[in-house]
Short mmCIF file of C-alpha atoms in Angstrom, two decimals:
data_model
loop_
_atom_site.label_atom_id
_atom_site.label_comp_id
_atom_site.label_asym_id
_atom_site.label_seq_id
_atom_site.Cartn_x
_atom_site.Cartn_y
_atom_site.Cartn_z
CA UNK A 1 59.89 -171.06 -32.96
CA UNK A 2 58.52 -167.82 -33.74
CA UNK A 3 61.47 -165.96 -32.23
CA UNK A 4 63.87 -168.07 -34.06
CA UNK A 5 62.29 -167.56 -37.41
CA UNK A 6 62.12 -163.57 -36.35
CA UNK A 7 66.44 -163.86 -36.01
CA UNK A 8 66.64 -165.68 -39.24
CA UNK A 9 64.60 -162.89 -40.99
CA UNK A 10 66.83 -160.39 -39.84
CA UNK A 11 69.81 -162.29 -40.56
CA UNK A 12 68.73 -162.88 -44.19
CA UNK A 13 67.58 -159.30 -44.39
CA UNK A 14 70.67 -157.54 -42.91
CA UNK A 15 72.39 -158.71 -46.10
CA UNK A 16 71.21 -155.73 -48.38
CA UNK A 17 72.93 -152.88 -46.94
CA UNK A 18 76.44 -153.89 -48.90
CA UNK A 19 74.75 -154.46 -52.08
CA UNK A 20 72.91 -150.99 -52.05
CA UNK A 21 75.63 -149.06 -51.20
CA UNK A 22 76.65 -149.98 -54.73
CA UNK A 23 73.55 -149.51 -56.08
CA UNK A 24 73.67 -145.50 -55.20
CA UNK A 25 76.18 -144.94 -57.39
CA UNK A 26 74.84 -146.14 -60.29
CA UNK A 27 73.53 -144.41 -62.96
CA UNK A 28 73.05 -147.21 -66.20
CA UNK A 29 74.21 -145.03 -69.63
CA UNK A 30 72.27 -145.10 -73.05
CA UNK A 31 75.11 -147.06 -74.63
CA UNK A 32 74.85 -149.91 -71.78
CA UNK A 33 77.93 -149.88 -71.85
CA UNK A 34 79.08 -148.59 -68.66
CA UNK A 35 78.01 -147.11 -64.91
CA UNK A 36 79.27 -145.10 -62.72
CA UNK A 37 81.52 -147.72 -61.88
CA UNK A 38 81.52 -150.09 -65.02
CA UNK A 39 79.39 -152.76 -66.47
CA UNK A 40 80.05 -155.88 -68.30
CA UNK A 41 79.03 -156.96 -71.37
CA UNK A 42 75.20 -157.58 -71.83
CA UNK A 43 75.84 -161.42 -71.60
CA UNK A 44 79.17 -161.23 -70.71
CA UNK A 45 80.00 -164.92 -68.73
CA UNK A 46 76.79 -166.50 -69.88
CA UNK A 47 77.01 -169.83 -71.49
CA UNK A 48 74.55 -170.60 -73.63
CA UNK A 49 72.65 -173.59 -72.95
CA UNK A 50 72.38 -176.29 -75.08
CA UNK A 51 68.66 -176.95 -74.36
CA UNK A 52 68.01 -173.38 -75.88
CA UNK A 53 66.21 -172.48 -71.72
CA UNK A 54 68.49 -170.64 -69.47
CA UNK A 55 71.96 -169.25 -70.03
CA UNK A 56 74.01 -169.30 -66.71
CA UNK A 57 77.23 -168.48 -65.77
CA UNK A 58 80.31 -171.34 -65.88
CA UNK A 59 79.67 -173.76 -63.23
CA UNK A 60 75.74 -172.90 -62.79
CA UNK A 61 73.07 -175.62 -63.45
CA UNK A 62 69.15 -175.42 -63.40
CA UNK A 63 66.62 -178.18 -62.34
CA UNK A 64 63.12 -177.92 -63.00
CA UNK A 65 61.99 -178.76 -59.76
CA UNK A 66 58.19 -177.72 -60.59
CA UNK A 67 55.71 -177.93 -64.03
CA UNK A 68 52.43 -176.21 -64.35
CA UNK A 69 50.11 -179.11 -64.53
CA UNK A 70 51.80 -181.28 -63.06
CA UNK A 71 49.93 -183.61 -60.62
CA UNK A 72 50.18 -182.59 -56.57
CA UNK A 73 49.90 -184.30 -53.82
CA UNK A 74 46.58 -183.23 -52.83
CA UNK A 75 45.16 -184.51 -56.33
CA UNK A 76 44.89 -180.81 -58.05
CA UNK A 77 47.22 -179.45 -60.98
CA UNK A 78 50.53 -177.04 -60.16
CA UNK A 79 48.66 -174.27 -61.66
CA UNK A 80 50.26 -171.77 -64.09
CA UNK A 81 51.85 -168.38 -63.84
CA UNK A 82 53.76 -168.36 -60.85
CA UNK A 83 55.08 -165.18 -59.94
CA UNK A 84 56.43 -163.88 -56.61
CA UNK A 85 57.79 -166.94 -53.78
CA UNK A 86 59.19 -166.75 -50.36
CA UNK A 87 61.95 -169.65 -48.98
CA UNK A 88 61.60 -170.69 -45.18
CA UNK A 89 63.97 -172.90 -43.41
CA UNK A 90 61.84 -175.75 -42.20
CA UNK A 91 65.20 -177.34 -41.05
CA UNK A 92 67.65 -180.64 -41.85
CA UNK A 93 67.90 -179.23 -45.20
CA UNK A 94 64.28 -178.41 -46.10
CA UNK A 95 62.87 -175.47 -47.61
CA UNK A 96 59.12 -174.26 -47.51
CA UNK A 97 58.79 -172.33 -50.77
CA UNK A 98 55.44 -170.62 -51.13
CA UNK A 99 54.55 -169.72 -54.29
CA UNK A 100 51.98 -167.29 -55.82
CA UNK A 101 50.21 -167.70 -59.01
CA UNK A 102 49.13 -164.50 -61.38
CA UNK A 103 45.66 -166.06 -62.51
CA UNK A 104 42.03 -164.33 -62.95
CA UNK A 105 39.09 -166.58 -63.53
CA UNK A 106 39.96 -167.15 -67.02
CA UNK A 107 41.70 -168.43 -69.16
CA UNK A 108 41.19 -172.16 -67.50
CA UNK A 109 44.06 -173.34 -68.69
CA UNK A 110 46.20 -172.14 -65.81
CA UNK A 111 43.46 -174.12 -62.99
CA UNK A 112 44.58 -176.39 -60.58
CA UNK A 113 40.84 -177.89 -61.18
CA UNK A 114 41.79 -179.18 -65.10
CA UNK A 115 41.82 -177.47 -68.27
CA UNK A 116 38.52 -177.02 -68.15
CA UNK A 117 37.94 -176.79 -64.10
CA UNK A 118 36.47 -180.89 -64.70
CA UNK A 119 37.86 -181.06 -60.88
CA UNK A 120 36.02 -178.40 -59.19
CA UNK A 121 33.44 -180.04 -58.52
CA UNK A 122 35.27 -182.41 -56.22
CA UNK A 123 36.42 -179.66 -54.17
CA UNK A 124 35.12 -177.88 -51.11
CA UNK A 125 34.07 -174.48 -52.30
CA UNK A 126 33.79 -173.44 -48.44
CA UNK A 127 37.66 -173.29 -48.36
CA UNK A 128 37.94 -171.14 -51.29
CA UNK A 129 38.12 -167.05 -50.73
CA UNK A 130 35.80 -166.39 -54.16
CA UNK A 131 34.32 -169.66 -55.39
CA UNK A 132 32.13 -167.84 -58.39
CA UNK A 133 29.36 -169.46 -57.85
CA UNK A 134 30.63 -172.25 -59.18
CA UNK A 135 31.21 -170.89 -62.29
CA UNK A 136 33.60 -168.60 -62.38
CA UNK A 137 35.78 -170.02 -59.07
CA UNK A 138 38.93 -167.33 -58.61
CA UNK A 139 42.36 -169.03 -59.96
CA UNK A 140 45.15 -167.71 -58.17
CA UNK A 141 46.03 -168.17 -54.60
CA UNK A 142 49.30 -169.83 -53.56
CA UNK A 143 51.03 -173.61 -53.80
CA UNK A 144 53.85 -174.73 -51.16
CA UNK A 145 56.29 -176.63 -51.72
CA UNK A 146 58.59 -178.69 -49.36
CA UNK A 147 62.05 -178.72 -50.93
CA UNK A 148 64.77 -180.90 -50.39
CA UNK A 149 68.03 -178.67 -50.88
CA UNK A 150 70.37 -182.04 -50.83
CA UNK A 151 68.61 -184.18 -53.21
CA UNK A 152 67.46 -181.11 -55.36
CA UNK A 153 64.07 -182.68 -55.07
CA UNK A 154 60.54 -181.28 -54.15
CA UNK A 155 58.87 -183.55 -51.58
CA UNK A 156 55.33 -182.54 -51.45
CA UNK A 157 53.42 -179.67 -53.00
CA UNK A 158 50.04 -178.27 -52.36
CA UNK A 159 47.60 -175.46 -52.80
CA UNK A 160 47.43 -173.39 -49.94
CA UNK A 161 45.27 -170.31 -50.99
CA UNK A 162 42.34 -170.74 -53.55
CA UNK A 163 40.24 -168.47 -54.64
CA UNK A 164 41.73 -165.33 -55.00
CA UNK A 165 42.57 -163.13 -58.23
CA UNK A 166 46.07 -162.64 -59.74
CA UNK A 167 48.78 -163.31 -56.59
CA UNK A 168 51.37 -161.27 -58.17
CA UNK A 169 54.09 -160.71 -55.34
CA UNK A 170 54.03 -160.42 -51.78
CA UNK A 171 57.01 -160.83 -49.12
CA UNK A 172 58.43 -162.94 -46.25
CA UNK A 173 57.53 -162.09 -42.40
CA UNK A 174 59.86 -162.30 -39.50
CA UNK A 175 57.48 -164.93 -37.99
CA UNK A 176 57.41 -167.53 -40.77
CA UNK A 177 54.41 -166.84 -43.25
CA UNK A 178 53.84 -165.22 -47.20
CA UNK A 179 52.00 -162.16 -47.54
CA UNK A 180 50.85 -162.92 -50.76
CA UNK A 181 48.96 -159.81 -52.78
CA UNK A 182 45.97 -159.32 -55.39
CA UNK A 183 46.83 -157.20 -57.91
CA UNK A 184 43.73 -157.00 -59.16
CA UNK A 185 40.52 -154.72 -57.66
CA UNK A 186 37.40 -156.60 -59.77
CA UNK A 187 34.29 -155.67 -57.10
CA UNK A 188 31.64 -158.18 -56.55
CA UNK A 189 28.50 -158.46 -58.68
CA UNK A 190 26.98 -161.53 -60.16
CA UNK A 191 28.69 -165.00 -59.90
CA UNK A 192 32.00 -162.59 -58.11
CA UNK A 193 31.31 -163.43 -54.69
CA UNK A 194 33.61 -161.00 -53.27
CA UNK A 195 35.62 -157.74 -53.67
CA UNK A 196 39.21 -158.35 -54.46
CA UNK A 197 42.19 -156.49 -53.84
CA UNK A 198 43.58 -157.86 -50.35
CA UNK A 199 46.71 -158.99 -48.72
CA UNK A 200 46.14 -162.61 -47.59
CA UNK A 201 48.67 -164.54 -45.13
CA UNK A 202 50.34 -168.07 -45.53
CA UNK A 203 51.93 -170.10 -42.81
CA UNK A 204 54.75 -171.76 -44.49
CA UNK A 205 53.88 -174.93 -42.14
CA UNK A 206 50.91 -177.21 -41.98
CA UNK A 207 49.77 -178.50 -45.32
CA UNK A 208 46.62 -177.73 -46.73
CA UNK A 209 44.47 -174.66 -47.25
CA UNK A 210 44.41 -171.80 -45.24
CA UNK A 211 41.37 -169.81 -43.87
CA UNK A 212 41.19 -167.20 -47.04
CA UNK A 213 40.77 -164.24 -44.94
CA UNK A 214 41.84 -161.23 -46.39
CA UNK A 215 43.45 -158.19 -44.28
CA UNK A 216 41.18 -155.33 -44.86
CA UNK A 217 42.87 -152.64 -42.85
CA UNK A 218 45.70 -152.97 -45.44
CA UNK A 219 43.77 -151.30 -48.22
CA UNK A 220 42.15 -152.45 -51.30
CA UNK A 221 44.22 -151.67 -54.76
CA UNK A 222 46.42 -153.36 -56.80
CA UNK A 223 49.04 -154.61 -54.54
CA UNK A 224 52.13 -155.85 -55.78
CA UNK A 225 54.91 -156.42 -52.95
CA UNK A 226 55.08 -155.89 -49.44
CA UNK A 227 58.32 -155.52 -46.92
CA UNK A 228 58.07 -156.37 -43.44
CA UNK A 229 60.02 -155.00 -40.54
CA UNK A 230 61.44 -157.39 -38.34
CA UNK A 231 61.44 -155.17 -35.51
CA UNK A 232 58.28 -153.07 -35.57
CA UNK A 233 56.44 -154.97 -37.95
CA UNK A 234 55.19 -152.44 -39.77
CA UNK A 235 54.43 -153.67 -43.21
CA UNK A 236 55.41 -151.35 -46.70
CA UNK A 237 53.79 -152.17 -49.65
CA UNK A 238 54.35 -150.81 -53.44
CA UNK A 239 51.17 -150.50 -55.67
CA UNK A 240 51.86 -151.82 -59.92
CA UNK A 241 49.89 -148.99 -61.29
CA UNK A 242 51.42 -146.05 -63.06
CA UNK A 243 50.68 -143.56 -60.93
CA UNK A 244 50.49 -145.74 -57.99
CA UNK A 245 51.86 -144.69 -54.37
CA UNK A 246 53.91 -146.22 -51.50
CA UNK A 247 52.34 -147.37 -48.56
CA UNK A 248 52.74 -148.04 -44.89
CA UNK A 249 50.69 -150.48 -42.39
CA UNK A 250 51.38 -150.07 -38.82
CA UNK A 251 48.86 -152.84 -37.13
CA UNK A 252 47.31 -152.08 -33.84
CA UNK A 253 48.96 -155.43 -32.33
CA UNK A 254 52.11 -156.42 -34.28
CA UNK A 255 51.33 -160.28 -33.31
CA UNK A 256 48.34 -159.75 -35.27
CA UNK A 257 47.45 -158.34 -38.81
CA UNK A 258 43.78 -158.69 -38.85
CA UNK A 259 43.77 -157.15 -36.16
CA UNK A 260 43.81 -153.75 -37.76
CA UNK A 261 46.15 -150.54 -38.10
CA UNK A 262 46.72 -147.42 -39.63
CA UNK A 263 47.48 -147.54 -43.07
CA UNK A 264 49.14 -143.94 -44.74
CA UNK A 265 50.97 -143.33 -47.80
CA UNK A 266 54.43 -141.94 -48.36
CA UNK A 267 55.06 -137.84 -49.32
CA UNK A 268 57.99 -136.11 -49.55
CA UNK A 269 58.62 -133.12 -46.97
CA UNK A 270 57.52 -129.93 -48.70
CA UNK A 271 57.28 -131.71 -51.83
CA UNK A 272 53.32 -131.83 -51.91
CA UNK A 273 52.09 -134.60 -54.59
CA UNK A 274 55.65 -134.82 -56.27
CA UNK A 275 55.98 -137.13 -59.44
CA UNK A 276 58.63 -139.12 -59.15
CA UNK A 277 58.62 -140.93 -62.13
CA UNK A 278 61.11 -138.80 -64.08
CA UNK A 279 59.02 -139.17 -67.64
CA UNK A 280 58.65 -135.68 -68.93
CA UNK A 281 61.39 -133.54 -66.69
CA UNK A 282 64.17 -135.09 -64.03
CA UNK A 283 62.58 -134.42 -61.17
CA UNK A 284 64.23 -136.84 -58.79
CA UNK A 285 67.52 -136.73 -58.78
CA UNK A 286 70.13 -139.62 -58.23
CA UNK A 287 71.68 -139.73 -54.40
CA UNK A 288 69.33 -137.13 -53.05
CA UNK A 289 68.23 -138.45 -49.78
CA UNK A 290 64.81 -136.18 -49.34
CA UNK A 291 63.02 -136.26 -46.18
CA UNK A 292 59.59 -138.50 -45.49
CA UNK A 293 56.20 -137.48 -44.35
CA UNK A 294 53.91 -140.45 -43.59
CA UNK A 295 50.18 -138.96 -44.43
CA UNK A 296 46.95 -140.99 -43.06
CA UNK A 297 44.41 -142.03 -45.43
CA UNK A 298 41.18 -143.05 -44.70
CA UNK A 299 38.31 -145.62 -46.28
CA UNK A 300 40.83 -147.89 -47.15
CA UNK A 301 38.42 -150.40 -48.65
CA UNK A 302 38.39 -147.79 -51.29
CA UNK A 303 35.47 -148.94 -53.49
CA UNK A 304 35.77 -146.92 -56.13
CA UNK A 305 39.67 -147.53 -56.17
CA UNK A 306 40.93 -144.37 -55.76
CA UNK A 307 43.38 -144.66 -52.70
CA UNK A 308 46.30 -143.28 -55.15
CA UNK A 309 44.27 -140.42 -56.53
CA UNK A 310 43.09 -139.18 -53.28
CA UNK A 311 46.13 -139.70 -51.19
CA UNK A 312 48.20 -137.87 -54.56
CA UNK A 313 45.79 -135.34 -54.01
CA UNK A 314 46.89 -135.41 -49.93
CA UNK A 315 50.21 -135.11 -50.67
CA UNK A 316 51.64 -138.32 -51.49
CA UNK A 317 54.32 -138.95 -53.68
CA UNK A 318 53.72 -141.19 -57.23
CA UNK A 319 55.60 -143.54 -58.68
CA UNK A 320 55.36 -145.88 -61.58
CA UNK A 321 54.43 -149.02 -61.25
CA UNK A 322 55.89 -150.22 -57.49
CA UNK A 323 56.68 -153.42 -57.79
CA UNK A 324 59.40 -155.68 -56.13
CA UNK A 325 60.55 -154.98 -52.27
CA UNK A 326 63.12 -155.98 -50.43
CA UNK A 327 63.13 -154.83 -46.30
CA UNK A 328 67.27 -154.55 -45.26
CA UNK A 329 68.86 -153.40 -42.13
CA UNK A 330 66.79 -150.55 -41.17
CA UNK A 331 66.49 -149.73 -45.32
CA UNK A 332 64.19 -150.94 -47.55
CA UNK A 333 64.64 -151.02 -51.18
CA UNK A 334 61.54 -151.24 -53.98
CA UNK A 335 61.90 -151.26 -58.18
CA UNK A 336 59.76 -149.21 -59.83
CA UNK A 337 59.18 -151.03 -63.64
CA UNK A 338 58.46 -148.25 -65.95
CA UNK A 339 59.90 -145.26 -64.12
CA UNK A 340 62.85 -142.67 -65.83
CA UNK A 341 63.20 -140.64 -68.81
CA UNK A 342 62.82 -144.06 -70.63
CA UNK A 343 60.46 -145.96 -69.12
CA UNK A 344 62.75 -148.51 -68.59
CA UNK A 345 62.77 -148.57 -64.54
CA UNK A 346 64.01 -147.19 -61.04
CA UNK A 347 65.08 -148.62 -58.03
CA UNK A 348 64.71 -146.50 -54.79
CA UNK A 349 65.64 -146.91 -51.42
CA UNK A 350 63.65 -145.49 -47.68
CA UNK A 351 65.76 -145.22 -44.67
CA UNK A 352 64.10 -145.67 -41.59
CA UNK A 353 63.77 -142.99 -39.15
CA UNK A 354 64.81 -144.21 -35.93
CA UNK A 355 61.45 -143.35 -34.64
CA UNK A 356 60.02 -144.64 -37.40
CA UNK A 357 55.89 -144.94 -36.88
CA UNK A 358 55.95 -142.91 -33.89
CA UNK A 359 55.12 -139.18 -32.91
CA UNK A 360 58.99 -138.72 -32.66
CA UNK A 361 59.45 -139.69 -36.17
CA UNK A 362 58.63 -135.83 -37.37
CA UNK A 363 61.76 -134.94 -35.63
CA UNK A 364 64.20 -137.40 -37.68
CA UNK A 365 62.42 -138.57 -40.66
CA UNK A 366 63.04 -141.13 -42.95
CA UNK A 367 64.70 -140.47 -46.04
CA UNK A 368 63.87 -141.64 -49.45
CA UNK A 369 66.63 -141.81 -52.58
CA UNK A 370 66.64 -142.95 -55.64
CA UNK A 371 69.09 -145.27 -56.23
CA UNK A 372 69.71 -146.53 -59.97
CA UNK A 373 67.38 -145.31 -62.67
CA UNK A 374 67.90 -147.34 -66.27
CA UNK A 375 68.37 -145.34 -69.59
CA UNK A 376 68.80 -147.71 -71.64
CA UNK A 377 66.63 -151.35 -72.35
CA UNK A 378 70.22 -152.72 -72.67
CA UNK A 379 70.13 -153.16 -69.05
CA UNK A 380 67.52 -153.29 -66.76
CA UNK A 381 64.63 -153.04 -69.00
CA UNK A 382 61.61 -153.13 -66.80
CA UNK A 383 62.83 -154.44 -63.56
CA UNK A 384 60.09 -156.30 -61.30
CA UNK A 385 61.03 -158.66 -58.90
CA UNK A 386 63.82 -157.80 -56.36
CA UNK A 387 65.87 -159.55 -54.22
CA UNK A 388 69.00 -159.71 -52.13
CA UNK A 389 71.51 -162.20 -52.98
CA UNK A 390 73.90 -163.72 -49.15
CA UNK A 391 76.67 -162.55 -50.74
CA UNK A 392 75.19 -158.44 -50.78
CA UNK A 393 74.49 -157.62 -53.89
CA UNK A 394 71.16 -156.74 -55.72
CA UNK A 395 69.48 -159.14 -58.07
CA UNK A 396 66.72 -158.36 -60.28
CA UNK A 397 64.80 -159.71 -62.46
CA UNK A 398 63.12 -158.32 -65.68
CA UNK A 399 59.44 -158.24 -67.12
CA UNK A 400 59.93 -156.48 -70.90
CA UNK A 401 57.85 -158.85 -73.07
CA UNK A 402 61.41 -159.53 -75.02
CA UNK A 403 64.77 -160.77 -73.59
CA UNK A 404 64.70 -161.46 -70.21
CA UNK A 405 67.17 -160.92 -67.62
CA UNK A 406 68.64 -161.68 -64.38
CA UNK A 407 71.22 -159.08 -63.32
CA UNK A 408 73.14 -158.89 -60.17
CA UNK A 409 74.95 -155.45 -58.76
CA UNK A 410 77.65 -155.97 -56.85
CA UNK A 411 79.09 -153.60 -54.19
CA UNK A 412 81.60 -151.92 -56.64
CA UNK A 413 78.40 -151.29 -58.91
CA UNK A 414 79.31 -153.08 -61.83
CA UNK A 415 75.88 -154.59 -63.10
CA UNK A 416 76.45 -158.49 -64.40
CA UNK A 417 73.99 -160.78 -65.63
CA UNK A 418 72.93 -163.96 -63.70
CA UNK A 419 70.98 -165.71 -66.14
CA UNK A 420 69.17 -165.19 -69.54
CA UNK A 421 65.67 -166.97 -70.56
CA UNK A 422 66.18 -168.28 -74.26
CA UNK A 423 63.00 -170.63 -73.89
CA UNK A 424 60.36 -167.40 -74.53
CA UNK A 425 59.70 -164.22 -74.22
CA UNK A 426 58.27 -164.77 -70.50
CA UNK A 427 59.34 -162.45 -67.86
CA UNK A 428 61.48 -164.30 -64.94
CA UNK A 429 59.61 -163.92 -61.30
CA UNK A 430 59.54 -164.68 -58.25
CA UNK A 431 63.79 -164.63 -57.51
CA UNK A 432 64.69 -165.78 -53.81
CA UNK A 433 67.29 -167.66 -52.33
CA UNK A 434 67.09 -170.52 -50.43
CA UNK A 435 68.07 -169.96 -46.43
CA UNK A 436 71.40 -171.40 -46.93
CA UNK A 437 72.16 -169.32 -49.70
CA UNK A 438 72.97 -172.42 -52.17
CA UNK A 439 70.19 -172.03 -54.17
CA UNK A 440 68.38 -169.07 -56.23
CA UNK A 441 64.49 -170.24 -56.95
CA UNK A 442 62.78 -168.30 -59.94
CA UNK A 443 60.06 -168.60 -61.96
CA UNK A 444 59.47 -168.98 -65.62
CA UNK A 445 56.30 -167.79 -65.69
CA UNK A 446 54.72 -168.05 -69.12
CA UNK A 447 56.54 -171.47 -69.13
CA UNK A 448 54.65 -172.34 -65.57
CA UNK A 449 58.64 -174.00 -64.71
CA UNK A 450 59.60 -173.32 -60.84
CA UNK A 451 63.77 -173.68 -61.31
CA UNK A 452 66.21 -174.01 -58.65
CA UNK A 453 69.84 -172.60 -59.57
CA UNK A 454 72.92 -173.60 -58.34
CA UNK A 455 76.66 -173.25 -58.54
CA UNK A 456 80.08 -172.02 -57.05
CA UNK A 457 77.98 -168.29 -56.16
CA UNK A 458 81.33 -167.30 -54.21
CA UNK A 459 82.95 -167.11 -57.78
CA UNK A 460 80.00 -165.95 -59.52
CA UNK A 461 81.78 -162.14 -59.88
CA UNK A 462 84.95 -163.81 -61.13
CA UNK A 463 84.50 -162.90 -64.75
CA UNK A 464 83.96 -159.51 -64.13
CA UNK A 465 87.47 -159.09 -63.73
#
């Protein structure tokens, strides 16, 4: 099982090469008007949709398939502010969607225990990461879902991580569990039981909770999205801070996280401690592959959270705001929200050396570019989420506060949009498609909807025409 969930994951993440190579020639214009190699109109093909929610595309329908507070089968509430998700094949049709959920302590009225956590007390603190004392229980953690992709209908759904702080992404592994990521460092002190921060793994099967273990050796900051490779399984991981860094896990035994590793942080060859968040000069430069030093950092548990600051200080590169990853053949790609002249994003890719987190990797190092970098909020404003769509190309999703977006590059470069929320100003999270490649999952999050989309995606590009 665990080898044929490995060939899936590589099958699903082979996909991205053909949409990136699009993506480096792209360079989005103040106007929004037009790239490198053309862009559609801002809502160009969108429909607008009568229920005032989600504009789509001709064809393209949405089911709420998922309701904050909604009623699970394990007697808790769907709790609110989903964010990143993973889809599994669990097989004759059904999908194993775990989802994270961007909650602190407060406010309540995101708990899966009631508005006012009534419930908690009916629950087994024991299998909760940071239970507060009772008082101030930790909110996020994760919820699976088993999805019918036939019906369109979610069979069971349950928490499966409790007690943690603010799950804001994660990613998929080859072997068929979530990395799901604090973003959040709050250290413990009265009713906090425990120091938060951590990386915490979710089987997609067996229901129920999970042993709430965090993996240490990964380091403690605010973690946003990791990338694992299906080969080595070294695991990359993007920090949402503005002057946050890239990192690299390489565990001791690759069947085994908690086992331990080395974890390092990315430079750029004799480029010591180079910005490259473009704010105040262009420093990086579109399509200029510069070579990779991996740099080891030490007390990872970092309690005064200052991983970035020392490893900038190392060397490392720093970037602004690392959010969503995506790991491709041999690539990986990772948005960075707030980084440009404008503040209005990045997205860069890292090409694996083909030593890549061995001694022999000095010889051929990887390479790091930056691929698309938004200078204008007409496009792209604030990208977060990323994924790859079966067909190749890039989708992203945007976090702006405003008018939110899902866009899709396709491997001429023109940017299109996917979708449009009209329901709020709530950013759109958590974007991955189902195994088959029938159906996009995202997240409403303000809203607390989980949506599944669907529609002819093999004519999706037809308007653009």
């Amino acid at each position: 099982m665990v080898e044929k969930s490995r060939r899936s994951f590589i099958r699903q993440s082979a996909i991205v090469t053909l949409g990136f190579v699009a993506l480096s020639r792209c360079s989005l214009s103040q106007s929004g008007k037009e790239t490198a190699r053309g862009l559609v109109g801002k809502d160009k093909g969108l429909l607008p949709d009568p229920k005032k929610y989600l504009d789509l595309p001709k064809g393209f329908s949405y089911r709420v398939i998922s309701r904050s507070g909604e009623r699970m089968d394990d007697g808790l509430l769907v709790p609110g502010r989903a964010d990143g998700m993973g889809a599994f094949d669990l097989g004759e049709g059904k999908i194993g969607i775990v989802r994270n959920h961007e909650n602190s302590p407060k406010p309540l009225e995101n708990s899966p225990f009631g508005k006012n956590n009534e419930n908690l007390d009916q629950f087994d603190s024991t299998k909760m990461y940071d239970a507060g004392n009772g008082k101030t229980p930790g909110l996020g953690g994760t919820t699976t879902l088993v999805y019918d992709e036939l019906t369109g209908k979610v069979e069971q759904q349950y928490l499966s991580l409790a007690g943690t702080y603010r799950n804001c992404s994660g990613g998929m592994t080859p072997w068929g569990s979530w990395l799901t990521c604090e973003e959040d460092v709050t250290r413990a002190g009265g009713d906090i039981e425990k120091d938060h921060g951590f990386v915490f793994e979710v089987p997609v099967r067996g229901a129920g909770l999970v042993n709430p273990k965090p993996i240490t050796a990964m380091g403690r900051f605010n973690h946003e999205a990791v990338a694992v490779d299906p080969v080595t399984h070294i695991v990359y991981q993007t920090e949402d801070t503005s002057d946050g860094l890239i990192y690299r896990f390489i565990p001791t035994n690759k069947s085994d996280l908690h086992a331990g590793g080395r974890l390092q942080v990315l430079a750029i060859k004799d480029h010591k401690s180079l910005d490259t968040r473009n704010w105040n000069e262009k420093t990086i430069k579109l399509r200029n592959p510069m070579d990779v030093e991996w740099l080891d950092i030490d007390d990872v548990l970092s309690p005064d959270d200052d991983l970035r600051l020392r490893g900038f200080k190392q060397g490392a590169a720093r970037f602004a705001r690392g959010e969503g990853m995506w790991f491709g053949q041999n690539e990986l790609y990772f948005a960075c929200t707030n980084g440009g002249p404008g503040k209005f994003g990045q997205v860069f890719r890292y090409r694996l050396s083909p030593n890549e987190g061995t001694s022999e990797e000095k010889k051929e190092p990887g390479k790091l570019e930056l691929f698309a970098e938004s200078e204008s909020k007409t496009v792209l404003n604030m990208c977060d989420n990323l994924t790859l769509a079966p067909w190749g190309d890039v989708v992203l999703c945007e976090d702006n506060g405003d008018l939110n977006h899902i866009w899709g590059i396709d491997v001429q470069g023109r940017i299109y949009p996917i979708a449009c929320n009209r329901s709020s100003t709530s950013e759109l999270t958590g974007a991955v498609f189902s195994p088959s490649g029938k159906t996009l999952f995202v997240n409403v999050q303000e809203n607390g909807d989980t949506l599944a989309i669907t529609g002819p995606w093999e004519h999706l590009q037809s308007y653009l025409s």
